[in-house]
Tab-separated table of C-alpha atoms and ligand atoms in Angstrom:
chain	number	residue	atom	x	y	z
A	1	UNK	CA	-11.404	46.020	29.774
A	2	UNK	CA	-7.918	47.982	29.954
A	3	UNK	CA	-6.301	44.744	31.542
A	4	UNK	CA	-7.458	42.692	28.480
A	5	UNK	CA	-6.314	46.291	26.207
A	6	UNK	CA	-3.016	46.014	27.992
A	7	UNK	CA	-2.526	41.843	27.798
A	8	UNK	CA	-3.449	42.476	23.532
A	9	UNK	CA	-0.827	45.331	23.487
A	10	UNK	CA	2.080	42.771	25.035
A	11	UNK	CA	0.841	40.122	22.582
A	12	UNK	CA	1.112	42.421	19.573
A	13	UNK	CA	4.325	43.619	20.911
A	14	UNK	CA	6.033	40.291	21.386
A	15	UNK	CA	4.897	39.200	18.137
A	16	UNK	CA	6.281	41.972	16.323
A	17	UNK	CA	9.849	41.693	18.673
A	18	UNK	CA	9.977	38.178	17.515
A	19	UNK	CA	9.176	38.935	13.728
A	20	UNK	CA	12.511	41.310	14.089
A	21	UNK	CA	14.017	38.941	16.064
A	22	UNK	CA	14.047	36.190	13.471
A	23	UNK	CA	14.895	38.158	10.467
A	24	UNK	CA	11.654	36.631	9.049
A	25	UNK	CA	9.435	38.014	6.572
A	26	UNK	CA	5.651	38.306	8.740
A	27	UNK	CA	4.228	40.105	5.805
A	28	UNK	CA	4.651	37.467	3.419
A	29	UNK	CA	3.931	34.353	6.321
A	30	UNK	CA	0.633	35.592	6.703
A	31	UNK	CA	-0.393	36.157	3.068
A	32	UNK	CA	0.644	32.165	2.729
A	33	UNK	CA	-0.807	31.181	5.775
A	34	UNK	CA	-4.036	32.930	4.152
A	35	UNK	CA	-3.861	30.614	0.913
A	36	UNK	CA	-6.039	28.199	0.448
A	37	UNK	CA	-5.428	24.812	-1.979
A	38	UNK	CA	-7.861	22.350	-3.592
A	39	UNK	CA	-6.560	19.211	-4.655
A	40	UNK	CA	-8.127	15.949	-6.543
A	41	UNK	CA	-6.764	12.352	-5.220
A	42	UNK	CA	-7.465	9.694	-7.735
A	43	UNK	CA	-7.075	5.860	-6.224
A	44	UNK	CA	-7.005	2.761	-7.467
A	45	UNK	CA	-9.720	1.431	-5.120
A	46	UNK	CA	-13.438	1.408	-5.421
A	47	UNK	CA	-14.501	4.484	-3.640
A	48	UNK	CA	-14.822	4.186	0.391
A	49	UNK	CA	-13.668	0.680	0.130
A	50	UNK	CA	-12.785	-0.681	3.601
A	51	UNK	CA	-9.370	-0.349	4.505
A	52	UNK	CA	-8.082	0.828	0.995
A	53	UNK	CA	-10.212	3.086	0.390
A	54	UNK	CA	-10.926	4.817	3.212
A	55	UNK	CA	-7.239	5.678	3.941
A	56	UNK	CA	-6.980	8.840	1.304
A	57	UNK	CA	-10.461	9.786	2.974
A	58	UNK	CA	-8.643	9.791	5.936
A	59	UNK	CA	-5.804	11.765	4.667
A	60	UNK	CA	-8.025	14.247	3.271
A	61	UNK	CA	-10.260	14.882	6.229
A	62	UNK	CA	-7.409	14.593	8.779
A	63	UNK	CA	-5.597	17.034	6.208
A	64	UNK	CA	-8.806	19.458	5.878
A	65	UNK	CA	-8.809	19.476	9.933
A	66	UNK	CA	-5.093	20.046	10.418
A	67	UNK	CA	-4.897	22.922	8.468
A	68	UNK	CA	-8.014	24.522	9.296
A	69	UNK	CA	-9.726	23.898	5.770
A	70	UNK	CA	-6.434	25.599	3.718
A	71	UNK	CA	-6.066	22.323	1.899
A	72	UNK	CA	-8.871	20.515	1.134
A	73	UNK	CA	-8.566	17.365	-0.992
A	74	UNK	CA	-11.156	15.341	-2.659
A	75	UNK	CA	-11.031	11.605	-2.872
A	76	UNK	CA	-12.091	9.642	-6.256
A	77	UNK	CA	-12.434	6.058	-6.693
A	78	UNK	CA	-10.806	3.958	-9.327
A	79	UNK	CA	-12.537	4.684	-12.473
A	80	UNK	CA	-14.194	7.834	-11.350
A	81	UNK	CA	-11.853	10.414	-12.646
A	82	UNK	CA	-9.225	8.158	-14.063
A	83	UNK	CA	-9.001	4.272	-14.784
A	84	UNK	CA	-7.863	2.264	-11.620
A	85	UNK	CA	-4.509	1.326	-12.882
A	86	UNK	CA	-3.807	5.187	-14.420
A	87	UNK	CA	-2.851	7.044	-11.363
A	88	UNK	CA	0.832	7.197	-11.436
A	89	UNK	CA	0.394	8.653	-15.117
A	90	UNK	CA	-2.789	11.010	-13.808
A	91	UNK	CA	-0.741	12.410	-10.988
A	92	UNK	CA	2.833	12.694	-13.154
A	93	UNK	CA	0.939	14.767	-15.602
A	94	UNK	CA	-0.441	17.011	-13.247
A	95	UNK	CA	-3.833	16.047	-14.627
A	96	UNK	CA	-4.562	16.269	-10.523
A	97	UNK	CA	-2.321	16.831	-7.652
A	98	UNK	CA	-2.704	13.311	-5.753
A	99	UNK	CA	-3.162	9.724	-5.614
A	100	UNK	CA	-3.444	6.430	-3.827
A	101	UNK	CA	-2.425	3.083	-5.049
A	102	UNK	CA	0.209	0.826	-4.726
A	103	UNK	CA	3.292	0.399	-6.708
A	104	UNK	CA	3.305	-2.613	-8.057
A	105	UNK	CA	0.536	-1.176	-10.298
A	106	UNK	CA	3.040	0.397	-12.011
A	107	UNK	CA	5.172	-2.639	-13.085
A	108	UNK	CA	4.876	-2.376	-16.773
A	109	UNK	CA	6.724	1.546	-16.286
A	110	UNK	CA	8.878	1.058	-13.259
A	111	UNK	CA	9.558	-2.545	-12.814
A	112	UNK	CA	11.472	-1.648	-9.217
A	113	UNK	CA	8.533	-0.405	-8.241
A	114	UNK	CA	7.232	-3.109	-7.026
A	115	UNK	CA	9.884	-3.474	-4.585
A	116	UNK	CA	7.990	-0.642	-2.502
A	117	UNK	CA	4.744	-2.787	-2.483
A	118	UNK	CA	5.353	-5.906	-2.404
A	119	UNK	CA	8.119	-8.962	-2.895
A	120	UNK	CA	7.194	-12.479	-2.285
A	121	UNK	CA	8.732	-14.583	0.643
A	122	UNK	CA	9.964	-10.828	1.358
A	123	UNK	CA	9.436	-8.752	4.306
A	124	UNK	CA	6.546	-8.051	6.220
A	125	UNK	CA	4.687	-4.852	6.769
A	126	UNK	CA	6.690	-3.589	9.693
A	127	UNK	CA	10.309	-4.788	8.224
A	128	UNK	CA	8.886	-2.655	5.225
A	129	UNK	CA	8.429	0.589	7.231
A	130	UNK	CA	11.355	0.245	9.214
A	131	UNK	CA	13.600	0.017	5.893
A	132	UNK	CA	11.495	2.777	4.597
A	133	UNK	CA	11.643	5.364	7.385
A	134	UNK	CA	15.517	4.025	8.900
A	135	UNK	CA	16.679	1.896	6.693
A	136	UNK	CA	17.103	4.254	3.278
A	137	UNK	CA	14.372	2.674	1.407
A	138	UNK	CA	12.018	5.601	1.458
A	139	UNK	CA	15.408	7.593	-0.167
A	140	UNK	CA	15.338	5.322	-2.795
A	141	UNK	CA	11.567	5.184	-3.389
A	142	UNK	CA	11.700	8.750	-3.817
A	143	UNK	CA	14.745	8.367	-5.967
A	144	UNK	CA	12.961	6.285	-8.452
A	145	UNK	CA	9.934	8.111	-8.547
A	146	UNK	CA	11.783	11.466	-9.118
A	147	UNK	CA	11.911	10.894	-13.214
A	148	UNK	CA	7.670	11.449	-12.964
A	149	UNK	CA	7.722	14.440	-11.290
A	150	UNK	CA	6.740	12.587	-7.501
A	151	UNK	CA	6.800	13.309	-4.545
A	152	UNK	CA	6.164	9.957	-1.876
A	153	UNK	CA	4.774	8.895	0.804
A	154	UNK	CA	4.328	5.134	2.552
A	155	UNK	CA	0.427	5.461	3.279
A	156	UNK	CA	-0.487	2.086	4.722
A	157	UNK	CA	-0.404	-1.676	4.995
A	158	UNK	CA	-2.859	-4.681	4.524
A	159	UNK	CA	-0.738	-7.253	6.838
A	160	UNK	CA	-0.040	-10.293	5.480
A	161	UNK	CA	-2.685	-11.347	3.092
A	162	UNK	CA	-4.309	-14.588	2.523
A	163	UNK	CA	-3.195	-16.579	-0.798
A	164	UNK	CA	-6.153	-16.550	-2.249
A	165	UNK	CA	-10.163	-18.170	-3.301
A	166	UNK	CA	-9.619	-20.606	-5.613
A	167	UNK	CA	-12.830	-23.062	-7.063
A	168	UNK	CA	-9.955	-25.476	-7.847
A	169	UNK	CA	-7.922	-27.654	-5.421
A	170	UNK	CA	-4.509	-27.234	-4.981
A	171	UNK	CA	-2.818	-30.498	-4.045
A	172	UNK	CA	0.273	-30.397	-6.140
A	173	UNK	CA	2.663	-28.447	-8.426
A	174	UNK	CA	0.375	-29.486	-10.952
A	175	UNK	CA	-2.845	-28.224	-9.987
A	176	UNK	CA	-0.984	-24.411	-11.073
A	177	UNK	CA	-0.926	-25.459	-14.986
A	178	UNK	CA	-3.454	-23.544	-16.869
A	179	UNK	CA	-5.066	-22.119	-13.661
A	180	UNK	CA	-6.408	-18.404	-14.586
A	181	UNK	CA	-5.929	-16.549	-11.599
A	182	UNK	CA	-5.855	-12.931	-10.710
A	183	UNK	CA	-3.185	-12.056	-8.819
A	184	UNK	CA	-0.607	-8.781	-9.947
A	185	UNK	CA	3.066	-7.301	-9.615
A	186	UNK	CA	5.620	-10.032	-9.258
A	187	UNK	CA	3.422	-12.639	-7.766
A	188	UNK	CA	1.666	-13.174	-11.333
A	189	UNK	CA	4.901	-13.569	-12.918
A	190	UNK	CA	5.869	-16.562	-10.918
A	191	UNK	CA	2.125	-18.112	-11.158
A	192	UNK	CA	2.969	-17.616	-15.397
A	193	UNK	CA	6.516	-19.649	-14.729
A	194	UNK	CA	4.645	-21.871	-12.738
A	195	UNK	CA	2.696	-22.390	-15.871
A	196	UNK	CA	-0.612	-20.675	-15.106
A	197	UNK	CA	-2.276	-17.785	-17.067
A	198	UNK	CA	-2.289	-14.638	-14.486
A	199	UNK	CA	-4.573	-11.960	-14.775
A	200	UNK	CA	-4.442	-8.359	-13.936
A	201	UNK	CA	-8.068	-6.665	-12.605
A	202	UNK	CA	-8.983	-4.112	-10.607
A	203	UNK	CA	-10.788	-5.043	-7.143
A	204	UNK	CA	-14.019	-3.550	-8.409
A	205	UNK	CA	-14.015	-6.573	-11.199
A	206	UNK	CA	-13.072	-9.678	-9.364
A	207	UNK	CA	-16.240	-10.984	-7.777
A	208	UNK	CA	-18.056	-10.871	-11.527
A	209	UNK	CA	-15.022	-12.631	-13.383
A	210	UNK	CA	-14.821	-15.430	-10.106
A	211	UNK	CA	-18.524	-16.100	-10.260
A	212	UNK	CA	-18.781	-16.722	-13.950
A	213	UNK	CA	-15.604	-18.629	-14.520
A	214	UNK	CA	-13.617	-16.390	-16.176
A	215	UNK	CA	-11.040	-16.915	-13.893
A	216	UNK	CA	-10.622	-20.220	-11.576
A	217	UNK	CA	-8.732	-17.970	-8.776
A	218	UNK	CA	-7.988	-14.573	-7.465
A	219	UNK	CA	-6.194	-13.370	-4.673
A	220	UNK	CA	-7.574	-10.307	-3.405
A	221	UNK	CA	-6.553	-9.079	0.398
A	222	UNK	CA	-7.460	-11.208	2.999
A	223	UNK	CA	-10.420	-11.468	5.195
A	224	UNK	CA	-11.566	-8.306	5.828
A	225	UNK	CA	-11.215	-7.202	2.298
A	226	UNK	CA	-12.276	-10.356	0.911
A	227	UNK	CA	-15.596	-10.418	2.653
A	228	UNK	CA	-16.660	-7.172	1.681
A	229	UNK	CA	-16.354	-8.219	-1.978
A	230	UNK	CA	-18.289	-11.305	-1.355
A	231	UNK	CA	-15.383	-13.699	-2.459
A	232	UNK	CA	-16.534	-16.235	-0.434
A	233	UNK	CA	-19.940	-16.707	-1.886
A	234	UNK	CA	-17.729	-17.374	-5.502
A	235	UNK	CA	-15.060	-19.689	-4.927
A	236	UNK	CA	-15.111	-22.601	-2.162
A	237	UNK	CA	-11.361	-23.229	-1.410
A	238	UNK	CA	-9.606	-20.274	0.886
A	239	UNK	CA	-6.001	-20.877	0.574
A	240	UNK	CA	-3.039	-19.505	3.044
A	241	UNK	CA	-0.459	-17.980	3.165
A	242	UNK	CA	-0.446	-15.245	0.819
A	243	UNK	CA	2.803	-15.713	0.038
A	244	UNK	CA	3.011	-13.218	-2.554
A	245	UNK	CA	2.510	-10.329	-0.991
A	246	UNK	CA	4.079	-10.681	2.756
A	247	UNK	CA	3.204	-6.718	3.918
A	248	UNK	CA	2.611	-5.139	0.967
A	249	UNK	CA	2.480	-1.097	1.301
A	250	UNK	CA	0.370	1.188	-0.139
A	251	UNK	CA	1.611	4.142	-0.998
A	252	UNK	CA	0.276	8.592	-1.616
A	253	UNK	CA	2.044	10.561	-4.704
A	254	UNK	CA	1.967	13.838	-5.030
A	255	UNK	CA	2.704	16.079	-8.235
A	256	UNK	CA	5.621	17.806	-7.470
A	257	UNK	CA	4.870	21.014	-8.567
A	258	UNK	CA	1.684	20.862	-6.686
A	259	UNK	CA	3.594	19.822	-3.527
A	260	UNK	CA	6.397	22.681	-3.922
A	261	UNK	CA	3.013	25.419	-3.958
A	262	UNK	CA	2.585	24.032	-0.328
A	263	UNK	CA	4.171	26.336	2.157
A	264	UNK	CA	5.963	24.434	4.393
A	265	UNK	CA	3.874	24.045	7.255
A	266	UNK	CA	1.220	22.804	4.765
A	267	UNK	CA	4.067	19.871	3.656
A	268	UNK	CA	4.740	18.676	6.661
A	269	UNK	CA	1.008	18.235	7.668
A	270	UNK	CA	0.660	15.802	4.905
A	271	UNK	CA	3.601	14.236	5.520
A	272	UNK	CA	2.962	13.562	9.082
A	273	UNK	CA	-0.697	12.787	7.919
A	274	UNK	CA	0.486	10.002	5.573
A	275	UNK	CA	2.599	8.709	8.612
A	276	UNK	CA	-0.070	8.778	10.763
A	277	UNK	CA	-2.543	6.383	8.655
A	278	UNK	CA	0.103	3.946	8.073
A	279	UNK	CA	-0.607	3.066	11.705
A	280	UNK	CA	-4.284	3.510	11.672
A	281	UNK	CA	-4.478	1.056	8.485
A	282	UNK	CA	-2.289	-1.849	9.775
A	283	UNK	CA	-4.606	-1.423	13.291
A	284	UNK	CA	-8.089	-1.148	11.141
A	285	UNK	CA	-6.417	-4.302	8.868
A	286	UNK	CA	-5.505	-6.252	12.098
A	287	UNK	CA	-8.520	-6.014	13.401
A	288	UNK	CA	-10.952	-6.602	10.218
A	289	UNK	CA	-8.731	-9.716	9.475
A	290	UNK	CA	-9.557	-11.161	12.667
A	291	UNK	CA	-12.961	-10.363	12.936
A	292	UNK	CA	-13.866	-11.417	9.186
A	293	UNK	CA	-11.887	-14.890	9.579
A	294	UNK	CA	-14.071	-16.066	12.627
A	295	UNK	CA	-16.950	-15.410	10.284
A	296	UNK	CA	-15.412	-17.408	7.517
A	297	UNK	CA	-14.758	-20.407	10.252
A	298	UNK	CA	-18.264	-20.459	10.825
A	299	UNK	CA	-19.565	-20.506	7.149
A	300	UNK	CA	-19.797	-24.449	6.250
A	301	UNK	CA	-19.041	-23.463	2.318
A	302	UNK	CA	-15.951	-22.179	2.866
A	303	UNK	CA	-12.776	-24.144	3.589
A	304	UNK	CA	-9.908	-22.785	4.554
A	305	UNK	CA	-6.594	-24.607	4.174
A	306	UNK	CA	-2.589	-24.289	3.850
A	307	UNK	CA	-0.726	-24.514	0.489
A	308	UNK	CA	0.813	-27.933	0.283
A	309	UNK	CA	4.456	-27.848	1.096
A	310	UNK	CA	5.621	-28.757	-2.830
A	311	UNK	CA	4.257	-25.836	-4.184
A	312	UNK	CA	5.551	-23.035	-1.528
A	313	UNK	CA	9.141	-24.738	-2.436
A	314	UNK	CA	7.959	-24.199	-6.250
A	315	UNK	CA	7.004	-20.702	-5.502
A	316	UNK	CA	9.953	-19.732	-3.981
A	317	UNK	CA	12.025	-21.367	-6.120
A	318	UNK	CA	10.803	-19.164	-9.151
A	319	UNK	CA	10.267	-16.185	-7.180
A	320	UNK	CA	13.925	-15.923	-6.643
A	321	UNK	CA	14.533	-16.544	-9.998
A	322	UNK	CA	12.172	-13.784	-11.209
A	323	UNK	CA	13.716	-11.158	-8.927
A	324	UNK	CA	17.022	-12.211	-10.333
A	325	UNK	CA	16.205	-11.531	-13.365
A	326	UNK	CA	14.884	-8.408	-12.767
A	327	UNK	CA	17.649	-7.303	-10.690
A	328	UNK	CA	20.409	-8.184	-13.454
A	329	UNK	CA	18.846	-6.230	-16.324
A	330	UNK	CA	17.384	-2.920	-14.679
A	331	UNK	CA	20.124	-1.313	-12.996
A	332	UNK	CA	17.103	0.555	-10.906
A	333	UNK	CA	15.642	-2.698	-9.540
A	334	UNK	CA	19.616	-3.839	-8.790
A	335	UNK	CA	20.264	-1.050	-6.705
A	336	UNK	CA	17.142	-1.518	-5.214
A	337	UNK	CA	16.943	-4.978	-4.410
A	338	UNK	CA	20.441	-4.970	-3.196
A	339	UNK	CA	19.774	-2.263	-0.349
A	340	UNK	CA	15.845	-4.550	0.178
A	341	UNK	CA	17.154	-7.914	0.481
A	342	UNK	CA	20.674	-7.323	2.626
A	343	UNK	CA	17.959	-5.556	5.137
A	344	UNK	CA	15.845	-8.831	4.895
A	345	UNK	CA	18.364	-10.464	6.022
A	346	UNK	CA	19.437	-8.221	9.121
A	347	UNK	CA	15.657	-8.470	9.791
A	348	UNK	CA	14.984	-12.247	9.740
A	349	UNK	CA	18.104	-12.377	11.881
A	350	UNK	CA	16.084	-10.763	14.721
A	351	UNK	CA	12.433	-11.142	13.377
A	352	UNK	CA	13.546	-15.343	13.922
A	353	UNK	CA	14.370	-15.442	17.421
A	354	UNK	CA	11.884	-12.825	18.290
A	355	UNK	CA	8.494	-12.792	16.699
A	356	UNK	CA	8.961	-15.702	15.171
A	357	UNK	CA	10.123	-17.496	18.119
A	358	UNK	CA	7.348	-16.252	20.630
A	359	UNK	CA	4.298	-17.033	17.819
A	360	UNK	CA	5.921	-20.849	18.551
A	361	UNK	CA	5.633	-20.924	22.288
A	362	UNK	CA	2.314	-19.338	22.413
X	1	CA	CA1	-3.435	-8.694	-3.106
């Protein structure tokens, strides 16, 4: 009893030697290490969707866990608290603290946003996040988001997704006239070039407007995804690659007055959080892909081919175009695109005669 007296009396000591040490201010540590915070995350996904969805509910519980239940976050689906596509606007408001998306949702307000989800024929997911975390993109993200009153974080990956159910063949450049297909950000721009009619919807919409016509195609994710929606029961064709959207990121915004209440131990939790699930997506997506695909093998309504050769060359054709474009009249998505596309191509340099090279000789 005195010995454990004694070893409690050193503690407190030390403790209070170190506060004095430090020139810190204990009194006021402690009074934020006592506050607690309750945020709202509003996503663009339908709630607990696998994947998508479940990475803010992994934020949020990893979050709750970290910090010992001093900031709890709750998790909404698209449309639950705010539409799908109004989470940039929800969060920039302050209407709640936090969301999930990705940024090519925001197109029509920040067209160099979409630079930060995805490109097409651009980089994949792990190019992305090492221009993001080494290469300055995540300064520039950040930059461009600093106007709403963001704060951001990369918060995942879907891998390279699949191009897309369609219920009509692709066998030329062609076949694209009048096609309605959903399919957002940049990607939809080049199918309207290509002369087809894109449309934007959220996920929570597409089986409905594929079984009933309203649109021939839609791209959605890729296997994993595309299965849980039931895609393949509505559309027969199962086209590859998703050339569109090559890694595309998701990403977690934060209201920046909301993030500057967090003390800082509180910050770097959810940064390291968000860091942490960009992993732990790109594993669960990895995995899912693989699994769903031998599934779709197996079911003999689906078919599953390549994009003829003529219409890539179309695709990219425009796509370059497009980004042009884009790049000459918005001096954000010029800066931008200039940093993105000389790292592309330090990256294919060495993604060509190593990834790409060993997926030929295996
Ligand atoms: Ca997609």
């Amino acid at each position: 009893m005195k010995r454990r007296q004694f070893v409690g009396g050193l503690a407190a000591a030390a403790s209070l030697a170190a506060c004095a040490r430090e020139e810190t201010n204990c009194g006021s540590d402690s009074a934020a290490g006592a506050q607690t915070f309750e945020w709202s995350c509003v996503t663009s996904w339908p709630p607990k969707f696998p994947g998508l969805g479940m990475a803010p509910e992994n934020i949020a519980s990893r979050v709750e866990a970290a910090t010992n239940g001093r900031l709890k976050i709750k998790v909404y689906g698209g449309g639950e608290l705010v539409p799908a596509f109004e989470v940039l606007d929800a969060v920039s408001r302050g209407t709640v603290e936090m969301g999930h998306d990705a940024a090519y949702y925001h197109k029509g307000k920040v067209p160099a946003a979409q630079f930060f989800a995805a490109i097409p024929f651009g980089m994949n997911n792990l190019e992305m996040y090492a221009w993001l975390y080494y290469g300055g993109g995540l300064e520039l993200w950040q930059e461009l988001y600093d106007p709403f009153n963001l704060v951001v974080f990369p918060a995942g990956s879907t891998g390279t997704q699949m191009g897309g159910w369609f219920n009509k063949e692709i066998n030329s450049v062609d076949d694209l006239k009048g096609l309605k297909m959903r399919i957002p950000g940049l990607g939809g721009e080049v199918l309207r070039r290509a002369g087809g009619t894109p449309v934007t919807l959220p996920g929570s919409e597409i089986f409905t407007a594929l079984q009933t016509g309203a649109i021939d195609a839609t791209e959605w994710v890729g296997p994993y995804n595309d299965v849980s929606f039931g895609l393949h029961k509505a559309a027969q064709y199962y086209y590859y690659p998703g050339w569109h959207e090559p890694g595309p990121g998701l990403e977690t915004i934060i209201n920046k007055d909301a993030w500057n209440s967090l003390p800082p131990d509180l910050q770097e939790i959810v940064r390291t959080t968000c860091q942490a699930i960009v992993t732990d997506v790109i594993a669960e997506y990895m995995h899912g892909n693989a699994m769903s695909l031998k599934q779709l093998k197996s079911d003999p309504n689906v078919e599953i081919r390549p994009f003829p050769a003529e219409v890539i060359e179309l695709l990219r054709g425009i796509s370059k175009e497009i980004i042009d474009e884009m790049m000459a009249t918005d001096p954000a998505a010029a800066k931008i695109g200039e940093s993105y596309f000389s790292y592309l191509e330090d990256m294919s340099a060495n993604t060509d005669i190593s990834e790409r090279a060993y997926y030929n000789t295996r």
